[in-house]
mmCIF file of C-alpha atoms and ligand atoms in Angstrom:
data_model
loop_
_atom_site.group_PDB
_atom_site.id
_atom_site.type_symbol
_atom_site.label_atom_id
_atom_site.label_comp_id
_atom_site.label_asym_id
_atom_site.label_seq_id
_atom_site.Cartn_x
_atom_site.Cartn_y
_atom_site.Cartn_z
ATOM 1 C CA UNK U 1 9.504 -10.649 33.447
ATOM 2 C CA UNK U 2 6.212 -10.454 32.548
ATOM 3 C CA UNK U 3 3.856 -13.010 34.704
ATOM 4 C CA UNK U 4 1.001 -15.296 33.480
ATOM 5 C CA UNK U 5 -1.781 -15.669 34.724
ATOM 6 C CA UNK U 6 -3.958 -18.585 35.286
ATOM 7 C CA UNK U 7 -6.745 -18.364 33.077
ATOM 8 C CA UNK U 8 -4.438 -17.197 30.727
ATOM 9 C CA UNK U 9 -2.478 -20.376 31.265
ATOM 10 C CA UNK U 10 -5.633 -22.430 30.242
ATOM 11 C CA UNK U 11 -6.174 -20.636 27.067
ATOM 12 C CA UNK U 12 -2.564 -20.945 25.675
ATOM 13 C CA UNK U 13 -2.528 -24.831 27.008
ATOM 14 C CA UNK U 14 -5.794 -25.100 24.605
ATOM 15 C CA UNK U 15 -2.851 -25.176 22.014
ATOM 16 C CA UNK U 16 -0.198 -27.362 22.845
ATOM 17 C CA UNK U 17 0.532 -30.469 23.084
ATOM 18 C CA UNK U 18 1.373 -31.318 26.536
ATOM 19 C CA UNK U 19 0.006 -28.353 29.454
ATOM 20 C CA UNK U 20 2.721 -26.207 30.102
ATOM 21 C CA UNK U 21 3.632 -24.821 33.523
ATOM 22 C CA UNK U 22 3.663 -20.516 33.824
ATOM 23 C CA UNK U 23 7.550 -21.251 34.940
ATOM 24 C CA UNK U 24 7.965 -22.727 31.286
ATOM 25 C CA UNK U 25 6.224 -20.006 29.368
ATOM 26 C CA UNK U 26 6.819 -16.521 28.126
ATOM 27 C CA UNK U 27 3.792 -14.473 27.052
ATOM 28 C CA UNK U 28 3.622 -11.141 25.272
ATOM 29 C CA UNK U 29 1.029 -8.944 24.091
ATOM 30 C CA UNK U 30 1.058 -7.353 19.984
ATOM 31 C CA UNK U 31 -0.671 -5.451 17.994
ATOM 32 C CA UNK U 32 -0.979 -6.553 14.729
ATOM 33 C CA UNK U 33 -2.999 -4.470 12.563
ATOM 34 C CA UNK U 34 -5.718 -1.572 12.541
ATOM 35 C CA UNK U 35 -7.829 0.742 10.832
ATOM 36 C CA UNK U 36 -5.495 3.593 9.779
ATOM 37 C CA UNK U 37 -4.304 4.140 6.476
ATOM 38 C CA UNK U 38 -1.130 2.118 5.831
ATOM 39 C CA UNK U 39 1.939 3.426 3.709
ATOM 40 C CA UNK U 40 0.552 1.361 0.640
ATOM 41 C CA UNK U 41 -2.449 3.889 1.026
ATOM 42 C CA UNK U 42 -4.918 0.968 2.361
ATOM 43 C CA UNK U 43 -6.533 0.175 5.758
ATOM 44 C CA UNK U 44 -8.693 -2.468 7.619
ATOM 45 C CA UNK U 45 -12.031 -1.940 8.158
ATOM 46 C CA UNK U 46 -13.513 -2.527 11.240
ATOM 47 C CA UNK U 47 -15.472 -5.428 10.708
ATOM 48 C CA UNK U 48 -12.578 -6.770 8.990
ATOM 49 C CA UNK U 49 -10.224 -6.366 12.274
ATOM 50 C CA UNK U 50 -13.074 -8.698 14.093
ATOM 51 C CA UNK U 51 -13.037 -11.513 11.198
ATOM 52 C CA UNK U 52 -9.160 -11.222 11.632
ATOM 53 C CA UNK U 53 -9.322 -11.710 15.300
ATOM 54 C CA UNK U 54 -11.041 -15.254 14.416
ATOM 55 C CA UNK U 55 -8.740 -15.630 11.578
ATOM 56 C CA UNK U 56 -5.263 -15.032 13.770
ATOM 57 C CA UNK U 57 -6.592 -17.381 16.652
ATOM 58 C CA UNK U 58 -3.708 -20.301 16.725
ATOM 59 C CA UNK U 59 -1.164 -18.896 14.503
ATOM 60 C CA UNK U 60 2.657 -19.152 14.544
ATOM 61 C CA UNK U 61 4.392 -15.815 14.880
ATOM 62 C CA UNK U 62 8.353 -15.949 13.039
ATOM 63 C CA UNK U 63 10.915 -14.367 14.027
ATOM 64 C CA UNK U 64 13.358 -12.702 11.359
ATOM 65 C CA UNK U 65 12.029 -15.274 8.616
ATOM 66 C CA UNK U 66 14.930 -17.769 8.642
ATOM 67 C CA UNK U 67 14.731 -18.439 12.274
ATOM 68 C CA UNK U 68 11.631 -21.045 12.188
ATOM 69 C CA UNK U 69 13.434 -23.429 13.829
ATOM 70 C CA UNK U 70 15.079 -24.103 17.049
ATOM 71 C CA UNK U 71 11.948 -22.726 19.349
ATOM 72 C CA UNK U 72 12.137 -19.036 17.948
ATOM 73 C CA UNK U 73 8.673 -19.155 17.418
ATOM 74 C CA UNK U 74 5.182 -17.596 18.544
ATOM 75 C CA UNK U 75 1.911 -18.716 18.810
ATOM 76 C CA UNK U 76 -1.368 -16.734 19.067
ATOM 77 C CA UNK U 77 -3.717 -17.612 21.793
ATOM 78 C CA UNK U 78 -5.911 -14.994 22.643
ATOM 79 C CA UNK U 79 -7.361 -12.341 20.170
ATOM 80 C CA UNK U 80 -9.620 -9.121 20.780
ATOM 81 C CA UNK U 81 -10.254 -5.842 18.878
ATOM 82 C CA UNK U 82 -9.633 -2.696 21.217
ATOM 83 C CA UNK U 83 -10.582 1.129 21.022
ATOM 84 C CA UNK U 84 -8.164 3.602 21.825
ATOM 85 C CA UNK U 85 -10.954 6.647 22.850
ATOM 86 C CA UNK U 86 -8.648 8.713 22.711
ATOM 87 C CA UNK U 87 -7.365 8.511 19.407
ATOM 88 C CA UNK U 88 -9.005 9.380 16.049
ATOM 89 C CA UNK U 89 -8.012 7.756 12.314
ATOM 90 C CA UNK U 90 -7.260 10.536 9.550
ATOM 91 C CA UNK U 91 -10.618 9.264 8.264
ATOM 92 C CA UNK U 92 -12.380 10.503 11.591
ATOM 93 C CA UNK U 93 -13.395 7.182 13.246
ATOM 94 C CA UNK U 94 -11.674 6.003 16.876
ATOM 95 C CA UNK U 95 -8.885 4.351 16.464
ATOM 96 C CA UNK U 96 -8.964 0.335 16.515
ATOM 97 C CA UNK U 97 -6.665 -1.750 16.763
ATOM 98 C CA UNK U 98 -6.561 -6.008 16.091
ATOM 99 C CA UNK U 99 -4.589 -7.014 19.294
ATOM 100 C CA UNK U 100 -3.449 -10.276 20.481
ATOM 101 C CA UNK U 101 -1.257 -12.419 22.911
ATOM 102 C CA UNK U 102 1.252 -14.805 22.094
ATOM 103 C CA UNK U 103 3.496 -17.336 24.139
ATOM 104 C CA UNK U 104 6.714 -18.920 23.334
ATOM 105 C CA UNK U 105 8.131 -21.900 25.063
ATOM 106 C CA UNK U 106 11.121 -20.710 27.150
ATOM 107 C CA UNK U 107 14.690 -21.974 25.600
ATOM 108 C CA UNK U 108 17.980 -21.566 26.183
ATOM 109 C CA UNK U 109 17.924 -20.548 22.815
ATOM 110 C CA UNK U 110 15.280 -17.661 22.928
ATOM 111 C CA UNK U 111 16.745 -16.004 25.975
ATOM 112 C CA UNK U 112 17.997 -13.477 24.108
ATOM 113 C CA UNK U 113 14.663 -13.304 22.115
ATOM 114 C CA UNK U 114 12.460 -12.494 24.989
ATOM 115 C CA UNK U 115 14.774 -10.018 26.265
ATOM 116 C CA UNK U 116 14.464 -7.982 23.142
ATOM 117 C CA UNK U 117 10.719 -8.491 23.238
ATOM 118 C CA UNK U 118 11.030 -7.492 26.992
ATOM 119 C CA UNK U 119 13.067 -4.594 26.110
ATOM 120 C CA UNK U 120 10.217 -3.223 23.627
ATOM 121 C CA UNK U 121 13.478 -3.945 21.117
ATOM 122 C CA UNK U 122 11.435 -5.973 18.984
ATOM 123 C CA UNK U 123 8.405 -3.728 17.732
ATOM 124 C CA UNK U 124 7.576 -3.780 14.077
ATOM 125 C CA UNK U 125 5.005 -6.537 13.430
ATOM 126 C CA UNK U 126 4.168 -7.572 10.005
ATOM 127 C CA UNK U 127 1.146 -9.716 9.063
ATOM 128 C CA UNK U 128 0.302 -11.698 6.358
ATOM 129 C CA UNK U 129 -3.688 -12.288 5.288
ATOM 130 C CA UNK U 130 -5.423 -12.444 2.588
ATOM 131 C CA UNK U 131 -8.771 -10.099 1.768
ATOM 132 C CA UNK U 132 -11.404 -11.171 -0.386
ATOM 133 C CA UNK U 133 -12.198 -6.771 -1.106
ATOM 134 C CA UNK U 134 -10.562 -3.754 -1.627
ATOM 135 C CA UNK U 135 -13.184 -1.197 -1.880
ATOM 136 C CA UNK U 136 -11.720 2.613 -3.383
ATOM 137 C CA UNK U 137 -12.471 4.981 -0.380
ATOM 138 C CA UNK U 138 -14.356 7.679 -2.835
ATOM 139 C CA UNK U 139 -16.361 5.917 -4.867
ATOM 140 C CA UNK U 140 -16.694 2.880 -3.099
ATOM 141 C CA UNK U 141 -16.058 0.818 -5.750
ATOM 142 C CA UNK U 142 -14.001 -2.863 -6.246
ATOM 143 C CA UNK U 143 -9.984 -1.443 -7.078
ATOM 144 C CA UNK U 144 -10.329 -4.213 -10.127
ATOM 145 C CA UNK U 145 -13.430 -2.136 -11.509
ATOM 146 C CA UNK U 146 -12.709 -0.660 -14.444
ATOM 147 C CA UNK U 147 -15.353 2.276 -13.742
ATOM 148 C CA UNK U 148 -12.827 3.260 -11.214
ATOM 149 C CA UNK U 149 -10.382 5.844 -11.848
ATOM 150 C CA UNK U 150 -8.907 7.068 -8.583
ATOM 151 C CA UNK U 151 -5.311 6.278 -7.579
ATOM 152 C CA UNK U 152 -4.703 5.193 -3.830
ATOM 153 C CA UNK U 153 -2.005 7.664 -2.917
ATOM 154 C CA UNK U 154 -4.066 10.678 -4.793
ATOM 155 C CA UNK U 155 -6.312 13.282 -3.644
ATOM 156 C CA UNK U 156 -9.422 13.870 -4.806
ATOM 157 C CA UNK U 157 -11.146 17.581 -3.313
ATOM 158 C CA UNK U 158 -9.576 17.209 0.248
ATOM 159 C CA UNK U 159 -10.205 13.647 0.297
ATOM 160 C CA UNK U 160 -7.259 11.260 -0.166
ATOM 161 C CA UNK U 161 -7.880 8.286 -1.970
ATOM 162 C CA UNK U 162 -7.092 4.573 0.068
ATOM 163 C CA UNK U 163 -8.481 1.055 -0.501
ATOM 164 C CA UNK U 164 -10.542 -0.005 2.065
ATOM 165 C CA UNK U 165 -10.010 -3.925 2.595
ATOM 166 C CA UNK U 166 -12.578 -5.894 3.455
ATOM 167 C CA UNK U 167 -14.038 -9.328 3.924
ATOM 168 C CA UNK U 168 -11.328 -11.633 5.172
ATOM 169 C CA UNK U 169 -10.627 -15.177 3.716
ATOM 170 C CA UNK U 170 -7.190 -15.967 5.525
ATOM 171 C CA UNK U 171 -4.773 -14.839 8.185
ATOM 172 C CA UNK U 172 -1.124 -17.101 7.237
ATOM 173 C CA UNK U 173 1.635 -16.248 9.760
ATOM 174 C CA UNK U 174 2.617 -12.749 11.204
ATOM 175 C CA UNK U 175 6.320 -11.968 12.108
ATOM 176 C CA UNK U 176 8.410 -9.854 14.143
ATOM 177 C CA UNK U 177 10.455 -7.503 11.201
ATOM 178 C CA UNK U 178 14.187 -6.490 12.023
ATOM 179 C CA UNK U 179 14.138 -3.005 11.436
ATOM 180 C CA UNK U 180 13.535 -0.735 13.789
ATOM 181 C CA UNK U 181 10.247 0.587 13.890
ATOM 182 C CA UNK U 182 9.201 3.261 11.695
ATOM 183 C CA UNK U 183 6.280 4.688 13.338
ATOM 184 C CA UNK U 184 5.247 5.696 16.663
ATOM 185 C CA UNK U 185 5.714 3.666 20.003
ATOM 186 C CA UNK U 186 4.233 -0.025 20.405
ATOM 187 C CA UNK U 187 4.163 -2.478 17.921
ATOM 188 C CA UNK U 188 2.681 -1.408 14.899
ATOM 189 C CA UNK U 189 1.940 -3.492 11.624
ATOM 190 C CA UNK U 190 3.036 -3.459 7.854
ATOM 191 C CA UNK U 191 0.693 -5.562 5.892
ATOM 192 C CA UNK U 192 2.503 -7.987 4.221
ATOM 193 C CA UNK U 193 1.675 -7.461 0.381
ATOM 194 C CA UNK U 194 3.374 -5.715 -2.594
ATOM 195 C CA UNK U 195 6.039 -6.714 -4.582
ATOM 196 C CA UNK U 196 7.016 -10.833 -4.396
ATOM 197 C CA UNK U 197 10.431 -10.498 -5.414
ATOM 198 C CA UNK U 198 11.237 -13.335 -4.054
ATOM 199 C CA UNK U 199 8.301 -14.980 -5.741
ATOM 200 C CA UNK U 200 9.506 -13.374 -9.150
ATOM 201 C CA UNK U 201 13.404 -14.528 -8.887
ATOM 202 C CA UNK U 202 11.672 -18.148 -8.343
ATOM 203 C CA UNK U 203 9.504 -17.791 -11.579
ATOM 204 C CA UNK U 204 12.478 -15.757 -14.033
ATOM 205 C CA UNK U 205 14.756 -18.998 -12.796
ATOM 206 C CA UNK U 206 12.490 -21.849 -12.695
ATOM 207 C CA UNK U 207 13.067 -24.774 -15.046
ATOM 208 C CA UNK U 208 10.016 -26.859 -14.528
ATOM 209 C CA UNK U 209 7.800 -27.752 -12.053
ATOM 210 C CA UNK U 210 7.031 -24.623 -10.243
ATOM 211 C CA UNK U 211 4.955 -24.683 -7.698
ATOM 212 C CA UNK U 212 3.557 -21.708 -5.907
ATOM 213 C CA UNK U 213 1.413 -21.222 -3.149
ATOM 214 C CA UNK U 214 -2.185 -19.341 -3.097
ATOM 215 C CA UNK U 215 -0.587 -16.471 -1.314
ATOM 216 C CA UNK U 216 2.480 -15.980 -4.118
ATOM 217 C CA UNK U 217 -0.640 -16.437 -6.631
ATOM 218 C CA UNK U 218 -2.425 -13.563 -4.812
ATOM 219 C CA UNK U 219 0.273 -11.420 -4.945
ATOM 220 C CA UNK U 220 1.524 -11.938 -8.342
ATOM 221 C CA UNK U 221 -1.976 -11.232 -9.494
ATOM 222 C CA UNK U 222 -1.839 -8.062 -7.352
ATOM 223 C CA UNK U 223 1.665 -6.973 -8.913
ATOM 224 C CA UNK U 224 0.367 -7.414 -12.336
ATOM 225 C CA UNK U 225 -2.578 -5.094 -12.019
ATOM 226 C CA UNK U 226 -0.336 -2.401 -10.402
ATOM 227 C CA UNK U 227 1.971 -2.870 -13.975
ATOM 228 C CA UNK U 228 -1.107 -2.901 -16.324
ATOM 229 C CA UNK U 229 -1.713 0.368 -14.137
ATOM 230 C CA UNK U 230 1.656 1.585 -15.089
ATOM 231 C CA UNK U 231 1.124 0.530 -18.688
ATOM 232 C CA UNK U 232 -1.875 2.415 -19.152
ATOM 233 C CA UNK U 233 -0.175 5.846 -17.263
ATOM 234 C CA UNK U 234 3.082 5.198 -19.452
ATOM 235 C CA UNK U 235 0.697 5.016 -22.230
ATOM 236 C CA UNK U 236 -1.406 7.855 -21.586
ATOM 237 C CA UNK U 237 2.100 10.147 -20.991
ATOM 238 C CA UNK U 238 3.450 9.567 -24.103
ATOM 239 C CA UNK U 239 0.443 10.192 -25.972
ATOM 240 C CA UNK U 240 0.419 14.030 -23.962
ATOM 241 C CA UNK U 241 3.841 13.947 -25.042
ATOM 242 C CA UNK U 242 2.973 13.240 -28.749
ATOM 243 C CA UNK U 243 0.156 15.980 -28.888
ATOM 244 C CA UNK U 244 2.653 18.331 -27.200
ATOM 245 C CA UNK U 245 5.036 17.338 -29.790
ATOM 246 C CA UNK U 246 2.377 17.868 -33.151
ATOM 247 C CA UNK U 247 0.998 21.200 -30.947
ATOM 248 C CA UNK U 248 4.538 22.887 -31.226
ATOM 249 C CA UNK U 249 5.555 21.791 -34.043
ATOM 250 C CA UNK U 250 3.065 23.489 -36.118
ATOM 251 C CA UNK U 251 3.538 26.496 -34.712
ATOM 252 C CA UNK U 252 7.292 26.728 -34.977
ATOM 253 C CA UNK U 253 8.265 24.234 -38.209
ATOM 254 C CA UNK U 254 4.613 24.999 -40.289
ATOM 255 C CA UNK U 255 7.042 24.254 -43.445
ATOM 256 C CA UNK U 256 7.447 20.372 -41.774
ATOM 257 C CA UNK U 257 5.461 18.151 -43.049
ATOM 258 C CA UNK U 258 4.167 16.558 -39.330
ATOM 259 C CA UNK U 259 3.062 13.294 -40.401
ATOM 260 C CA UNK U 260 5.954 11.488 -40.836
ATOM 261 C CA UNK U 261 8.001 13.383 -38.306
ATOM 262 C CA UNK U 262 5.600 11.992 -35.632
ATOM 263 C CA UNK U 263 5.995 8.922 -36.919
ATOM 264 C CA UNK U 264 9.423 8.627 -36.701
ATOM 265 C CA UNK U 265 8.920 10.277 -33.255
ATOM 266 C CA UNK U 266 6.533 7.152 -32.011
ATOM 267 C CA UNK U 267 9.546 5.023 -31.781
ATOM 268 C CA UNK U 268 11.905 7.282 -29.267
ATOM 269 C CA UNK U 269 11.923 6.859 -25.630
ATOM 270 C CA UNK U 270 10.000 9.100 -23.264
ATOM 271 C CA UNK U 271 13.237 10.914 -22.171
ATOM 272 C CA UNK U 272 13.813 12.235 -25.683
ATOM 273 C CA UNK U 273 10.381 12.635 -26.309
ATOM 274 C CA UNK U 274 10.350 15.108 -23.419
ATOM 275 C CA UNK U 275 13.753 16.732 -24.789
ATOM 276 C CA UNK U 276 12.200 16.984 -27.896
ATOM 277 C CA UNK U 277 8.834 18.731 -26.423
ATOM 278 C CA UNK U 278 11.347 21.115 -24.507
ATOM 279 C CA UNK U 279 13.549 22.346 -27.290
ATOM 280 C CA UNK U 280 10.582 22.657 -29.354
ATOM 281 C CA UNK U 281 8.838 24.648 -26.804
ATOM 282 C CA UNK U 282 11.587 27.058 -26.390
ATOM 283 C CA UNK U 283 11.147 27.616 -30.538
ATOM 284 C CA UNK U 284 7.983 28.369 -30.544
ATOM 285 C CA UNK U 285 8.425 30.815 -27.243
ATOM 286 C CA UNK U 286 11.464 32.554 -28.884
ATOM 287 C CA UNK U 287 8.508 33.276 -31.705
ATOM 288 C CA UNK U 288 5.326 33.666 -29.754
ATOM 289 C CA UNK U 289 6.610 35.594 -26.586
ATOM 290 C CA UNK U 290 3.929 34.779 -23.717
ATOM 291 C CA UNK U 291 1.596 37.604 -23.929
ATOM 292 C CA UNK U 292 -1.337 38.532 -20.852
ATOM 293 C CA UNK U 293 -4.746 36.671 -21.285
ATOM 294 C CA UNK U 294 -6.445 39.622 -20.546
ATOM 295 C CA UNK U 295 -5.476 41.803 -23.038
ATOM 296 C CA UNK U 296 -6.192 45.471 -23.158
ATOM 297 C CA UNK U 297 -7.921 45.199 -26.894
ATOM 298 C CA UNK U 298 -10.342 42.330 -25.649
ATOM 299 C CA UNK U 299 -11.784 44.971 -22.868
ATOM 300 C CA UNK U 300 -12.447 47.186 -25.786
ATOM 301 C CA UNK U 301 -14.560 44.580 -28.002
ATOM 302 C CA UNK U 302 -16.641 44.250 -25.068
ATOM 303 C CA UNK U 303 -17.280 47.501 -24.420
ATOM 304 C CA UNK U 304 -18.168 47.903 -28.257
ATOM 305 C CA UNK U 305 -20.271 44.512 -27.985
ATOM 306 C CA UNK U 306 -22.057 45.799 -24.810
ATOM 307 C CA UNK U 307 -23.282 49.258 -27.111
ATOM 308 C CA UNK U 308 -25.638 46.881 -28.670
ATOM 309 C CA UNK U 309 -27.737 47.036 -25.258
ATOM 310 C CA UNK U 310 -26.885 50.777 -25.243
ATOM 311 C CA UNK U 311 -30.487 52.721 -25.878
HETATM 312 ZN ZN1 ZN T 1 -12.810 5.010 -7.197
#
């Protein structure tokens, strides 16, 4: 059982309603985000891990989403941003982490609750905020600038490309998650962002009067970037796939009159498109057998250009 103490006592009683007695309270310490790269290929920065610490001050902790009620919840009242010295992030700076404390009003109901907590049972935090910039970590640009053309997830050189976010507007709730954790030991965070399913089913069955909250608006905004990205890669494929297409063609039906072959071609799928590339390909192998780059013939037109210089 972990003990409280009494100035930490005084802080938590700064948000409740009546003071509460250390007998009645259970108090826990989590981490819930920090400036490594996430799986979505985006981290914190620094300064933003400080504005969150402001940000998370006073906020309700869920646990398991549909459990709001009946005293399974958390609130937030202490913040701080710690150093682990001797740690280092992929990108080289010491590792920092947005910690916090959080107490829960002892129930007969959440005894079983703080024993998983106790236990280290519960570990995977999530956290849901919202940040006013996502910078790209190699050009520094805004990931909505059009001048940008790296993909978080790809590297560049040696450098892999992340988002850097930045500037914080809005910490909403953060939440114990039911799966196990993923990564190492301690609680550990997964930014709450990505795909709003939920948010989607809502809008694909929604008569009228849909309402949806800045958050959901946030996010769907955020979704339809990532499939305008998708567009304009599915785009870009099939055009490769319809110069490959012309390219060997050419070479192995020069008879064919391309035009309207391609344009009969413009309305398949990618899949055939790319069976179509490939049987093509093999035609124009089975006629032009791959031959060495450097042939033996090209040495000798050198050696005859080079007499030129030959006194
Ligand atoms: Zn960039």
């Amino acid at each position: 059982m972990t003990s409280v103490s009494e100035e930490e006592l005084q802080q938590l009683n700064a948000y409740t309603r009546r003071p509460l007695t250390s007998e009645e309270v259970y108090v826990f310490s989590v981490t819930l985000c920090d400036n490594e790269i996430d799986r979505d290929f985006e981290r914190f920065s620094v300064a933003a891990l400080n504005t969150l610490a402001d940000l998370f001050l006073g906020k309700s902790g869920i646990f398991d989403h549909n459990q709001k009620a009946g005293g399974q919840t958390a609130r937030i009242f202490k913040t701080w941003v710690e150093q682990d010295k001797t740690r280092t992030t992929t990108q080289g700076e010491p590792y920092t982490m947005l910690r916090a404390k959080a107490y829960m009003v002892r129930t007969q109901s959440n005894r079983s609750l703080i024993e998983e907590i106790d236990g280290g049972i519960k570990k995977e935090v999530s956290v849901g905020c919202s940040m006013g910039t996502a910078r790209c970590s190699i050009c520094g640009k805004s990931h909505r600038d059009l001048d940008c053309e790296h993909r978080p997830g790809t590297t560049y050189g040696d450098k892999l490309c992340h988002l850097i976010l930045d500037d914080p507007r809005d910490a909403y709730e953060w939440s114990f998650v039911a799966v196990p954790a993923q990564r190492g030991a301690g609680v550990t965070k997964a930014f709450k962002k990505g795909a709003p399913a939920e948010t989607l089913e809502r809008i694909k069955t929604a008569q009228t009067g849909l309402q949806l909250s800045a958050e959901d608006v946030r996010k769907l905004q955020k979704r339809l970037c990532a499939l305008e990205q998708n567009e304009n890669d599915a785009k870009a494929f099939r055009a490769e796939l319809l110069c490959d297409i012309e390219k060997y063609l050419l070479l192995a039906l020069p008879q064919i009159s391309a035009e309207p072959f391609l344009k009969g071609c413009r309305d398949l799928d990618a899949e055939s498109l790319q069976s179509l590339r490939k049987s093509l390909k093999r035609q124009c192998d089975a006629l032009l057998p791959p031959s060495p780059q450097l042939k033996h013939t090209a040495q000798k037109s050198d050696r005859q250009n080079n007499r030129a210089f030959c006194i």
